[in-house]
Tab-separated table of C-alpha atoms in Angstrom:
chain	number	residue	atom	x	y	z
M	1	MET	CA	7.372	-5.305	-7.581
M	2	GLU	CA	6.101	-5.752	-4.005
M	3	ASN	CA	3.818	-8.805	-3.835
M	4	TYR	CA	2.466	-8.780	-7.375
M	5	ASN	CA	3.513	-11.561	-9.728
M	6	PHE	CA	3.581	-9.992	-13.180
M	7	GLN	CA	5.444	-12.877	-14.810
M	8	LYS	CA	2.594	-14.042	-17.082
M	9	ILE	CA	1.989	-10.463	-18.249
M	10	PHE	CA	5.722	-9.977	-18.828
M	11	ASP	CA	5.795	-13.173	-20.894
M	12	ASP	CA	2.827	-11.944	-22.916
M	13	PHE	CA	4.634	-8.649	-23.540
M	14	SER	CA	7.804	-10.359	-24.762
M	15	GLU	CA	5.823	-12.706	-27.006
M	16	LYS	CA	3.918	-9.819	-28.612
M	17	THR	CA	6.819	-7.367	-28.980
M	18	HIS	CA	9.925	-9.612	-29.103
M	19	VAL	CA	11.470	-7.376	-26.437
M	20	GLN	CA	13.210	-9.485	-23.795
M	21	LEU	CA	13.143	-8.485	-20.128
M	22	LYS	CA	15.645	-9.164	-17.382
M	23	ILE	CA	13.656	-9.096	-14.157
M	24	LYS	CA	14.567	-8.841	-10.478
M	25	ASN	CA	12.026	-9.154	-7.663
M	26	PHE	CA	12.209	-7.709	-4.153
M	27	LYS	CA	10.207	-8.241	-0.986
M	28	ASN	CA	8.010	-5.265	-0.194
M	29	ASN	CA	10.100	-4.096	2.766
M	30	GLU	CA	13.362	-4.287	0.808
M	31	LEU	CA	12.353	-2.544	-2.396
M	32	LYS	CA	12.939	1.103	-1.491
M	33	SER	CA	16.319	0.555	0.153
M	34	ALA	CA	17.446	-1.640	-2.762
M	35	LEU	CA	16.604	1.087	-5.279
M	36	ILE	CA	18.315	3.823	-3.263
M	37	GLN	CA	21.385	1.619	-2.930
M	38	GLY	CA	21.226	0.980	-6.682
M	39	ALA	CA	21.174	4.737	-7.296
M	40	ASN	CA	24.245	5.220	-5.116
M	41	MET	CA	26.084	2.453	-7.019
M	42	ARG	CA	24.776	3.631	-10.426
M	43	GLN	CA	23.087	0.283	-10.982
M	44	LEU	CA	19.450	1.223	-11.442
M	45	PRO	CA	17.214	-0.685	-13.882
M	46	ASP	CA	15.568	0.870	-16.925
M	47	ILE	CA	12.059	0.284	-15.545
M	48	VAL	CA	10.564	-0.174	-12.092
M	49	ILE	CA	7.062	-1.103	-10.963
M	50	VAL	CA	6.652	0.586	-7.585
M	51	PRO	CA	4.125	2.222	-5.248
M	52	SER	CA	3.356	5.730	-6.474
M	53	ASP	CA	4.972	7.450	-3.489
M	54	PHE	CA	8.364	6.186	-4.698
M	55	VAL	CA	8.285	8.644	-7.605
M	56	GLY	CA	8.882	11.470	-5.146
M	57	LEU	CA	12.368	10.113	-4.408
M	58	SER	CA	14.429	12.547	-6.463
M	59	GLU	CA	17.665	10.612	-5.964
M	60	LEU	CA	16.311	7.870	-8.234
M	61	GLY	CA	16.280	10.289	-11.176
M	62	PHE	CA	12.866	9.420	-12.618
M	63	SER	CA	12.246	10.584	-16.165
M	64	THR	CA	9.222	12.773	-16.866
M	65	ILE	CA	6.604	10.790	-18.798
M	66	PRO	CA	5.452	12.468	-22.034
M	67	GLU	CA	1.694	13.059	-21.816
M	68	SER	CA	1.384	11.544	-25.290
M	69	TRP	CA	2.353	8.192	-23.703
M	70	LEU	CA	-0.709	8.225	-21.409
M	71	VAL	CA	-3.906	6.758	-22.825
M	72	PRO	CA	-7.237	8.608	-22.301
M	73	GLU	CA	-8.721	5.543	-20.568
M	74	LEU	CA	-6.567	5.993	-17.440
M	75	SER	CA	-8.668	7.040	-14.455
M	76	THR	CA	-8.221	10.602	-13.234
M	77	GLU	CA	-7.548	9.527	-9.635
M	78	SER	CA	-4.771	7.151	-10.631
M	79	LEU	CA	-3.149	9.780	-12.860
M	80	GLN	CA	-3.085	12.272	-9.995
M	81	SER	CA	-1.161	9.780	-7.881
M	82	ALA	CA	1.627	9.648	-10.462
M	83	LYS	CA	2.335	13.394	-10.498
M	84	VAL	CA	5.218	15.166	-8.780
M	85	ALA	CA	5.390	18.969	-8.939
M	86	GLY	CA	3.023	18.968	-11.928
M	87	ASP	CA	4.953	16.373	-13.979
M	88	TYR	CA	4.009	12.751	-14.586
M	89	LYS	CA	6.768	10.594	-13.149
M	90	GLY	CA	4.932	7.300	-13.478
M	91	ILE	CA	2.245	5.493	-15.459
M	92	PRO	CA	-0.378	4.017	-13.103
M	93	ILE	CA	-1.242	0.388	-13.829
M	94	ILE	CA	-2.758	-0.841	-10.531
M	95	PHE	CA	-5.084	1.192	-8.346
M	96	GLY	CA	-6.191	0.980	-4.727
M	97	ASN	CA	-3.429	-0.698	-2.702
M	98	HIS	CA	-5.550	0.130	0.346
M	99	LEU	CA	-5.857	-1.865	3.542
M	100	LEU	CA	-8.783	-4.224	4.097
M	101	LEU	CA	-10.061	-6.500	6.847
M	102	TYR	CA	-9.699	-10.137	5.769
M	103	TYR	CA	-11.298	-12.927	7.778
M	104	ASN	CA	-11.529	-16.702	7.752
M	105	LYS	CA	-15.135	-17.842	7.379
M	106	SER	CA	-14.382	-21.146	9.113
M	107	LEU	CA	-13.409	-19.199	12.244
M	108	VAL	CA	-15.733	-16.184	12.019
M	109	GLN	CA	-19.415	-16.599	11.141
M	110	THR	CA	-20.235	-12.878	10.995
M	111	PRO	CA	-17.410	-10.361	10.526
M	112	ALA	CA	-17.277	-7.634	13.150
M	113	THR	CA	-18.192	-4.119	12.076
M	114	ASP	CA	-16.632	-2.461	15.132
M	115	TRP	CA	-13.653	-3.092	17.380
M	116	GLN	CA	-15.706	-3.863	20.488
M	117	THR	CA	-17.486	-6.738	18.723
M	118	LEU	CA	-14.262	-7.951	17.126
M	119	ILE	CA	-12.476	-8.142	20.474
M	120	GLN	CA	-15.408	-10.033	22.027
M	121	GLN	CA	-15.146	-12.665	19.284
M	122	LYS	CA	-11.791	-13.754	20.682
M	123	GLN	CA	-13.657	-15.748	23.317
M	124	SER	CA	-15.257	-18.048	20.744
M	125	LEU	CA	-12.068	-18.933	18.851
M	126	PRO	CA	-10.409	-22.350	19.125
M	127	GLU	CA	-7.470	-22.676	21.481
M	128	ASN	CA	-4.128	-21.439	20.072
M	129	THR	CA	-5.930	-19.343	17.435
M	130	THR	CA	-5.063	-15.658	17.453
M	131	LEU	CA	-7.702	-13.005	16.830
M	132	ILE	CA	-6.113	-10.451	14.506
M	133	GLY	CA	-2.762	-9.273	13.253
M	134	TRP	CA	-1.119	-6.685	11.033
M	135	ASN	CA	2.330	-5.246	10.398
M	136	TYR	CA	2.292	-3.165	13.584
M	137	TYR	CA	5.532	-1.255	13.126
M	138	GLU	CA	4.967	-0.460	9.439
M	139	MET	CA	3.378	2.983	9.488
M	140	TYR	CA	1.185	2.384	6.429
M	141	TRP	CA	-0.867	0.204	8.816
M	142	PHE	CA	-1.024	2.974	11.429
M	143	ILE	CA	-2.667	5.419	8.989
M	144	PRO	CA	-6.241	3.999	9.186
M	145	PHE	CA	-6.105	4.286	12.989
M	146	LEU	CA	-5.148	7.946	12.629
M	147	GLY	CA	-7.644	8.376	9.781
M	148	ALA	CA	-10.452	7.310	12.112
M	149	PHE	CA	-9.999	10.702	13.806
M	150	GLY	CA	-10.209	12.518	10.460
M	151	GLU	CA	-6.498	13.340	10.333
M	152	PHE	CA	-3.590	12.468	8.070
M	153	PRO	CA	0.113	13.274	8.501
M	154	TYR	CA	0.691	15.502	5.457
M	155	VAL	CA	-2.085	17.769	4.179
M	156	ASN	CA	-1.754	20.451	1.486
M	157	GLY	CA	2.015	20.477	1.848
M	158	LYS	CA	1.937	20.909	5.631
M	159	VAL	CA	3.109	18.488	8.317
M	160	ASN	CA	0.159	17.478	10.488
M	161	LEU	CA	1.573	15.232	13.241
M	162	ASN	CA	1.305	17.077	16.565
M	163	THR	CA	-2.494	16.980	16.738
M	164	ALA	CA	-5.269	15.845	19.054
M	165	GLY	CA	-6.174	13.059	16.626
M	166	MET	CA	-2.595	11.771	16.576
M	167	LYS	CA	-2.501	11.599	20.379
M	168	GLN	CA	-5.793	9.687	20.469
M	169	ALA	CA	-4.674	7.322	17.704
M	170	LEU	CA	-1.381	6.621	19.471
M	171	SER	CA	-3.181	5.815	22.711
M	172	TRP	CA	-5.631	3.455	20.992
M	173	TYR	CA	-2.873	1.786	18.934
M	174	LYS	CA	-0.738	1.103	22.009
M	175	GLN	CA	-3.709	-0.146	24.026
M	176	LEU	CA	-4.443	-2.811	21.402
M	177	ALA	CA	-0.901	-4.130	21.812
M	178	ASP	CA	-0.879	-3.814	25.606
M	179	ASP	CA	-4.160	-5.765	25.789
M	180	LYS	CA	-2.644	-8.531	23.586
M	181	ILE	CA	-5.254	-7.977	20.889
M	182	VAL	CA	-2.384	-7.710	18.397
M	183	ASP	CA	1.145	-9.090	18.633
M	184	LYS	CA	3.267	-6.041	17.810
M	185	LEU	CA	6.341	-8.231	17.189
M	186	CYS	CA	4.621	-10.296	14.476
M	187	ASP	CA	5.706	-8.619	11.221
M	188	TYR	CA	4.298	-8.829	7.696
M	189	GLU	CA	5.499	-12.360	6.888
M	190	CYS	CA	4.514	-13.608	10.347
M	191	ASN	CA	0.930	-12.350	9.983
M	192	LEU	CA	0.670	-13.570	6.397
M	193	ASN	CA	1.684	-17.083	7.398
M	194	ALA	CA	-0.557	-17.128	10.482
M	195	PHE	CA	-3.596	-16.170	8.411
M	196	ILE	CA	-3.073	-18.554	5.481
M	197	SER	CA	-2.329	-21.428	7.900
M	198	GLU	CA	-5.746	-20.695	9.492
M	199	GLN	CA	-4.240	-19.958	12.898
M	200	GLN	CA	-5.539	-16.374	12.849
M	201	ALA	CA	-9.164	-15.292	12.443
M	202	TYR	CA	-8.595	-11.793	11.003
M	203	THR	CA	-5.785	-9.895	9.388
M	204	ILE	CA	-5.423	-6.350	8.085
M	205	ASN	CA	-3.594	-6.413	4.779
M	206	GLY	CA	-3.620	-4.647	1.446
M	207	SER	CA	-5.746	-5.236	-1.613
M	208	TRP	CA	-2.544	-6.635	-3.160
M	209	ALA	CA	-2.843	-9.711	-0.878
M	210	PHE	CA	-6.327	-10.685	-2.066
M	211	ASN	CA	-5.189	-13.063	-4.819
M	212	HIS	CA	-2.708	-14.840	-2.541
M	213	PHE	CA	-5.277	-15.255	0.227
M	214	LYS	CA	-7.892	-16.503	-2.247
M	215	GLU	CA	-5.516	-19.131	-3.596
M	216	LYS	CA	-4.730	-20.370	-0.077
M	217	LEU	CA	-8.137	-20.163	1.630
M	218	GLY	CA	-10.583	-20.493	-1.258
M	219	ASP	CA	-14.209	-20.095	-0.190
M	220	ASN	CA	-13.159	-19.626	3.440
M	221	LEU	CA	-11.823	-16.158	2.603
M	222	GLY	CA	-13.985	-13.167	3.428
M	223	ILE	CA	-13.350	-9.428	3.144
M	224	ALA	CA	-14.959	-6.778	5.324
M	225	MET	CA	-14.675	-3.062	5.928
M	226	LEU	CA	-12.110	-2.013	8.507
M	227	PRO	CA	-13.985	-2.014	11.853
M	228	GLN	CA	-15.305	1.195	13.339
M	229	TYR	CA	-13.974	2.628	16.580
M	230	LYS	CA	-16.609	4.271	18.783
M	231	GLY	CA	-18.632	5.134	15.687
M	232	LYS	CA	-15.615	6.412	13.775
M	233	GLN	CA	-14.815	4.812	10.409
M	234	MET	CA	-11.183	3.832	9.886
M	235	ARG	CA	-9.723	5.442	6.767
M	236	PRO	CA	-6.576	4.023	5.142
M	237	TYR	CA	-4.463	5.532	2.391
M	238	PHE	CA	-4.932	4.467	-1.211
M	239	SER	CA	-2.431	4.800	-4.013
M	240	SER	CA	-1.435	3.263	-7.300
M	241	HIS	CA	1.412	1.137	-8.536
M	242	VAL	CA	3.189	2.777	-11.415
M	243	ILE	CA	5.637	2.044	-14.163
M	244	ALA	CA	8.503	4.505	-13.799
M	245	PHE	CA	11.819	5.052	-15.505
M	246	PRO	CA	14.708	5.684	-13.081
M	247	ASN	CA	18.163	6.974	-13.893
M	248	HIS	CA	16.634	9.156	-16.656
M	249	SER	CA	16.285	6.043	-18.817
M	250	LEU	CA	13.911	7.787	-21.261
M	251	GLU	CA	16.791	10.106	-22.183
M	252	SER	CA	18.903	7.140	-23.361
M	253	SER	CA	19.324	5.921	-26.944
M	254	ALA	CA	16.457	6.099	-29.419
M	255	GLU	CA	16.476	2.307	-29.679
M	256	LYS	CA	16.082	1.810	-25.944
M	257	LYS	CA	13.470	4.567	-25.653
M	258	ALA	CA	11.394	2.832	-28.335
M	259	LYS	CA	11.437	-0.401	-26.311
M	260	LEU	CA	10.495	1.424	-23.124
M	261	LYS	CA	7.592	3.049	-24.934
M	262	LYS	CA	6.357	-0.365	-26.087
M	263	PHE	CA	6.394	-1.527	-22.466
M	264	ALA	CA	4.453	1.548	-21.338
M	265	GLU	CA	1.885	1.143	-24.108
M	266	PHE	CA	1.411	-2.583	-23.482
M	267	PHE	CA	0.522	-2.194	-19.802
M	268	GLN	CA	-2.095	0.446	-20.597
M	269	GLN	CA	-3.889	-1.714	-23.168
M	270	LYS	CA	-7.176	-3.368	-22.215
M	271	ARG	CA	-5.570	-6.812	-22.581
M	272	ALA	CA	-2.970	-6.171	-19.869
M	273	GLN	CA	-5.370	-4.177	-17.704
M	274	ALA	CA	-7.901	-7.015	-17.797
M	275	ALA	CA	-5.129	-9.457	-16.842
M	276	ILE	CA	-4.311	-7.328	-13.800
M	277	TRP	CA	-7.734	-8.208	-12.426
M	278	HIS	CA	-8.159	-11.749	-13.751
M	279	GLN	CA	-4.614	-12.905	-12.936
M	280	LEU	CA	-3.621	-10.700	-9.995
M	281	LYS	CA	-7.078	-9.890	-8.559
M	282	SER	CA	-5.983	-6.244	-8.318
M	283	LEU	CA	-7.844	-3.146	-9.450
M	284	PRO	CA	-6.715	-1.857	-12.850
M	285	THR	CA	-6.478	1.817	-13.794
M	286	ASN	CA	-8.407	1.558	-17.073
M	287	LYS	CA	-11.821	3.232	-16.659
M	288	GLN	CA	-13.563	0.793	-19.011
M	289	ILE	CA	-12.314	-2.279	-17.130
M	290	ILE	CA	-13.220	-0.682	-13.778
M	291	ALA	CA	-16.759	-0.010	-15.036
M	292	GLU	CA	-17.122	-3.624	-16.170
M	293	LEU	CA	-15.924	-4.904	-12.784
M	294	THR	CA	-18.271	-2.569	-10.922
M	295	ASN	CA	-21.291	-3.827	-12.857
M	296	LYS	CA	-20.657	-7.482	-11.984
M	297	ALA	CA	-18.856	-7.223	-8.653
M	298	ASP	CA	-19.095	-10.165	-6.253
M	299	PRO	CA	-19.368	-9.460	-2.487
M	300	ASN	CA	-15.589	-9.367	-1.967
M	301	LEU	CA	-15.031	-6.963	-4.831
M	302	GLN	CA	-17.899	-4.780	-3.611
M	303	VAL	CA	-16.111	-4.400	-0.265
M	304	ILE	CA	-12.839	-3.565	-2.022
M	305	PHE	CA	-14.596	-0.738	-3.882
M	306	GLN	CA	-16.477	0.369	-0.767
M	307	GLN	CA	-13.312	0.598	1.339
M	308	LEU	CA	-11.558	2.433	-1.478
M	309	ALA	CA	-14.331	5.043	-1.424
M	310	GLN	CA	-13.581	5.646	2.273
M	311	SER	CA	-9.824	5.937	1.775
M	312	GLU	CA	-7.525	8.943	1.417
M	313	PRO	CA	-5.076	9.500	-1.468
M	314	MET	CA	-1.500	9.021	-0.290
M	315	PRO	CA	0.800	11.984	-1.019
M	316	ASN	CA	3.841	11.162	-3.143
M	317	GLU	CA	5.977	14.184	-2.272
M	318	ARG	CA	9.495	13.443	-1.107
M	319	ASN	CA	8.626	14.734	2.370
M	320	MET	CA	6.534	11.605	2.956
M	321	ALA	CA	9.753	9.584	3.232
M	322	ILE	CA	10.721	11.788	6.191
M	323	ILE	CA	7.251	11.592	7.720
M	324	TRP	CA	7.168	7.776	7.610
M	325	GLU	CA	10.466	7.620	9.517
M	326	ALA	CA	9.378	10.274	12.020
M	327	MET	CA	6.104	8.465	12.728
M	328	LEU	CA	7.934	5.188	13.294
M	329	LYS	CA	10.331	6.829	15.745
M	330	GLY	CA	7.423	8.339	17.663
M	331	VAL	CA	5.433	5.097	17.770
M	332	ASN	CA	8.533	3.161	18.879
M	333	ARG	CA	9.255	5.558	21.739
M	334	TYR	CA	5.632	5.617	22.875
M	335	SER	CA	5.328	1.835	22.595
M	336	ALA	CA	8.456	1.451	24.766
M	337	ASP	CA	7.076	3.936	27.363
M	338	ILE	CA	9.927	6.363	26.708
M	339	PHE	CA	7.418	9.086	25.740
M	340	ASP	CA	3.766	9.595	26.537
M	341	ASN	CA	1.427	10.193	23.612
M	342	HIS	CA	1.715	13.993	23.877
M	343	LYS	CA	5.518	13.906	23.793
M	344	ALA	CA	5.512	11.350	20.965
M	345	ALA	CA	3.310	13.580	18.782
M	346	GLU	CA	5.475	16.629	19.525
M	347	TYR	CA	8.594	14.614	18.707
M	348	MET	CA	7.218	13.427	15.351
M	349	GLN	CA	6.403	16.997	14.346
M	350	TYR	CA	9.740	18.354	15.525
M	351	ILE	CA	12.044	15.875	13.804
M	352	THR	CA	10.009	16.019	10.573
M	353	GLU	CA	10.258	19.802	10.376
M	354	ARG	CA	13.939	19.759	11.305
M	355	SER	CA	14.724	17.081	8.700
M	356	MET	CA	12.808	18.985	6.026
M	357	GLN	CA	14.819	22.127	6.783
M	358	ASN	CA	18.045	20.162	6.394
M	359	GLU	CA	17.031	18.716	3.029
M	360	PRO	CA	19.108	20.094	0.143
């Protein structure tokens, strides 16, 4: 489930349908490994709510979703994110999941629009207050730095890692850590806690964190576009969160399939889709709800939509799992001065292509 708390919506579902749910939650960095381990032990659940790129993991045995289960109100972009090899493997219920620049208004009067200005603002912060943080060694956070050079790691089915843009992005990324602008050892939880305890002026986090930050910081929370770098706009990935059915659960008994269909239908209804915004402060996939939100968007929501428009759809092919690992290995070796940026980019490309060749 990553960081979303669906409990109230689950309770609403059970009250309306009399179908009881047994639920297990995982931290965002544990979810994928837990599911793969569950597949190996034949202990997968009937339903998962996961990022859309998970549906490319063939070892989880996701059922194909009948098109008759998908309502016409689902946005085209979100539906595309749930396809693998032409088949729907998930039902999108949350859209966006893109990275944003959050800031504390009590520490920052005017949010920086470029990195040069942002770095200069460090001088005006109170003592023992850090400037900015993000999950440095999680490669989803590296993507907008690469995207600033107009490149992404997997394009039209081709690996795109050993490039001029990758070498420039690596150099910039490492320089930010070397200059102590970001603490590369401060992981997701560390940055989350630093920001909500008002010891950090900025943080880069996903749209999924908006509700949590709003609850903790209230009116002190601001959202801005990711800062430009030498006139280049940072471009993160966007994706959806989907309902998916692992271990071929739709091919189980007629009784169970009927319950799973009720669950799928419930989350696509306007009631549940509206709750995704009002309760979770996350973008729904229902076109009618999105249109309503667009018409009355407050400044924070306007930025969420604006950053989404400058984001790139994340591929959900299985090869992305290999690419994420290859990128991390390259960044680690470059960060530790084992490779230079040219060698790191070559290495990423090489081990990705070799791993793809060895895939069954």
